[in-house]
Tab-separated table of C-alpha atoms in Angstrom:
chain	number	residue	atom	x	y	z
P	251	MET	CA	-6.014	7.783	-23.751
P	252	ARG	CA	-5.274	5.159	-26.375
P	253	ARG	CA	-1.561	5.778	-26.033
P	254	LEU	CA	-1.820	5.678	-22.276
P	255	SER	CA	-3.627	2.324	-22.180
P	256	TYR	CA	-1.212	0.903	-24.733
P	257	SER	CA	1.777	2.054	-22.707
P	258	LEU	CA	0.336	0.645	-19.482
P	259	GLY	CA	-0.500	-2.679	-21.151
P	260	ALA	CA	2.952	-2.944	-22.672
P	261	ALA	CA	4.654	-2.212	-19.415
P	262	ILE	CA	2.692	-4.853	-17.558
P	263	LEU	CA	2.996	-7.500	-20.265
P	264	GLY	CA	6.744	-6.855	-20.502
P	265	SER	CA	7.153	-7.364	-16.808
P	266	LEU	CA	4.951	-10.436	-16.196
P	267	GLY	CA	7.910	-12.833	-16.494
P	268	ILE	CA	9.695	-11.054	-13.671
P	269	TRP	CA	6.962	-10.923	-11.054
P	270	VAL	CA	5.614	-13.899	-9.164
P	271	ALA	CA	2.038	-13.955	-7.836
P	272	ALA	CA	2.170	-17.356	-6.152
P	273	GLY	CA	1.696	-17.699	-2.452
P	274	LEU	CA	-0.865	-14.924	-1.989
P	275	SER	CA	-3.913	-15.941	-0.038
P	276	GLN	CA	-5.715	-12.691	0.554
P	277	VAL	CA	-4.523	-9.324	-0.702
P	278	ALA	CA	-5.833	-5.939	0.490
P	279	TRP	CA	-4.724	-2.418	1.015
P	280	GLY	CA	-5.474	-0.650	4.244
P	281	ASP	CA	-8.070	2.067	3.796
P	282	GLY	CA	-6.290	5.083	2.413
P	283	ALA	CA	-4.718	6.658	-0.657
P	284	TYR	CA	-1.934	5.091	-2.671
P	285	LEU	CA	0.351	6.010	-5.571
P	286	TYR	CA	2.140	3.576	-7.928
P	287	GLY	CA	4.243	4.351	-10.925
P	288	GLU	CA	6.152	2.596	-13.667
P	289	ALA	CA	9.108	4.606	-12.412
P	290	ASN	CA	10.300	4.726	-8.860
P	291	THR	CA	10.204	8.530	-8.987
P	292	ARG	CA	7.286	10.802	-9.718
P	293	ASP	CA	6.516	12.777	-12.838
P	294	GLU	CA	8.775	10.852	-15.331
P	295	ILE	CA	7.651	11.707	-18.875
P	296	GLY	CA	6.288	8.645	-20.712
P	297	LYS	CA	5.673	6.638	-17.510
P	298	THR	CA	2.226	5.609	-16.274
P	299	TYR	CA	0.951	6.219	-12.766
P	300	LEU	CA	-1.917	5.011	-10.697
P	301	VAL	CA	-3.390	7.005	-7.810
P	302	PHE	CA	-6.271	5.496	-5.939
P	303	ALA	CA	-8.188	5.316	-2.685
P	304	ALA	CA	-8.808	1.884	-1.172
P	305	ALA	CA	-11.591	0.887	1.133
P	306	GLY	CA	-11.547	-2.842	1.778
P	307	ASN	CA	-11.126	-4.474	-1.594
P	308	ARG	CA	-12.822	-1.559	-3.493
P	309	LEU	CA	-10.726	0.980	-5.335
P	310	GLU	CA	-11.439	4.406	-6.877
P	311	GLY	CA	-8.776	6.351	-8.652
P	312	ALA	CA	-7.081	7.505	-11.858
P	313	ILE	CA	-4.458	6.330	-14.303
P	314	TYR	CA	-2.316	9.052	-15.895
P	315	MET	CA	0.894	10.080	-17.455
P	316	PRO	CA	2.555	13.305	-16.234
P	317	TYR	CA	1.579	16.506	-18.087
P	318	SER	CA	-1.243	14.612	-19.858
P	319	SER	CA	-4.924	13.790	-19.296
P	320	PHE	CA	-6.087	11.196	-16.834
P	321	ASP	CA	-8.796	8.548	-16.847
P	322	CYS	CA	-10.795	7.581	-13.799
P	323	PHE	CA	-11.350	4.017	-12.680
P	324	GLN	CA	-13.110	1.968	-10.122
P	325	GLY	CA	-12.206	-1.588	-9.326
P	326	THR	CA	-11.789	-4.478	-6.938
P	327	ILE	CA	-9.159	-6.968	-5.968
P	328	HIS	CA	-10.011	-10.439	-7.362
P	329	ASP	CA	-7.941	-13.522	-7.845
P	330	ARG	CA	-4.610	-11.780	-7.195
P	331	GLN	CA	-5.362	-8.962	-9.647
P	332	LEU	CA	-6.647	-5.453	-9.631
P	333	VAL	CA	-9.738	-5.626	-11.861
P	334	LEU	CA	-10.348	-2.103	-13.107
P	335	THR	CA	-13.142	-0.480	-15.085
P	336	ILE	CA	-11.571	2.588	-16.646
P	337	ALA	CA	-13.621	5.432	-18.100
P	338	ASP	CA	-11.961	7.119	-21.069
P	339	SER	CA	-11.851	10.864	-20.309
P	340	PHE	CA	-12.443	11.847	-23.931
P	341	ASP	CA	-15.349	9.719	-25.067
P	342	GLY	CA	-16.663	8.245	-21.827
P	343	GLN	CA	-16.283	4.674	-23.036
P	344	GLU	CA	-15.500	2.199	-20.331
P	345	TYR	CA	-13.125	-0.762	-20.650
P	346	ARG	CA	-11.745	-3.382	-18.291
P	347	PHE	CA	-8.137	-3.773	-17.402
P	348	THR	CA	-6.345	-6.056	-15.023
P	349	ILE	CA	-3.024	-5.646	-13.266
P	350	PRO	CA	-1.430	-8.672	-11.584
P	351	ILE	CA	-0.512	-8.320	-7.907
P	352	ALA	CA	3.000	-9.625	-7.239
P	353	ALA	CA	3.948	-11.703	-4.211
P	354	THR	CA	4.339	-9.446	-1.235
P	355	ASP	CA	4.895	-9.327	2.484
P	356	PRO	CA	1.468	-9.387	4.095
P	357	LYS	CA	2.485	-6.595	6.493
P	358	GLN	CA	3.158	-4.272	3.543
P	359	PRO	CA	0.849	-2.856	0.859
P	360	PRO	CA	0.609	-5.238	-2.125
P	361	GLN	CA	3.028	-4.675	-5.035
P	362	LEU	CA	1.670	-4.319	-8.488
P	363	ALA	CA	3.472	-6.092	-11.371
P	364	GLY	CA	5.458	-3.488	-13.300
P	365	PHE	CA	4.931	-0.691	-10.750
P	366	TYR	CA	6.694	0.824	-7.767
P	367	GLU	CA	4.848	2.071	-4.715
P	368	LEU	CA	5.524	5.773	-4.191
P	369	LYS	CA	5.060	6.785	-0.564
P	370	THR	CA	3.511	10.181	-0.807
P	371	LEU	CA	0.871	11.787	-2.954
P	372	SER	CA	1.588	15.202	-4.431
P	373	ASP	CA	-0.965	18.003	-4.376
P	374	ASN	CA	-1.703	17.158	-8.044
P	375	ASP	CA	-2.151	13.437	-7.256
P	376	GLN	CA	-4.650	14.407	-4.537
P	377	ARG	CA	-6.511	16.755	-6.906
P	378	ILE	CA	-6.770	14.079	-9.581
P	379	LEU	CA	-7.914	11.517	-7.084
P	380	GLN	CA	-10.536	13.836	-5.627
P	381	GLN	CA	-11.870	14.752	-9.066
P	382	CYS	CA	-12.208	11.101	-10.065
P	383	ARG	CA	-13.909	10.119	-6.830
P	384	GLN	CA	-16.451	12.918	-7.305
P	385	SER	CA	-16.965	11.967	-10.976
P	386	LEU	CA	-17.426	8.264	-10.170
P	387	ARG	CA	-19.975	8.989	-7.457
P	388	SER	CA	-22.057	11.269	-9.715
P	389	ARG	CA	-22.665	8.516	-12.224
């Protein structure tokens, strides 16, 4: 997971100068499942993906790279950011990570800095999401 978190952090930090978060008053996803990726297509090797379920401003999901392990997270939306608590799948340690929310049309799902929204979840995305939701609830 160390490589994954480094890759995710590097992607976000590298893109911060491009994305603008000003002008957001309240950001929320409609209740449902969402998929975002560093690439605008799924399953690109070396790219990071987030799959999560939203209910109000609460999130449960996973961060992963294709053909690799995944780490589960829970989080909230706070101050124009996703504030995530990620549980390392290997040692169980938890760490916090934030992802800026870019300016967006209030009629559309929010955009994450450095990520593209992908419209449909694959069977594998749904499996990962379900596994993480069960794991988080059993804690």
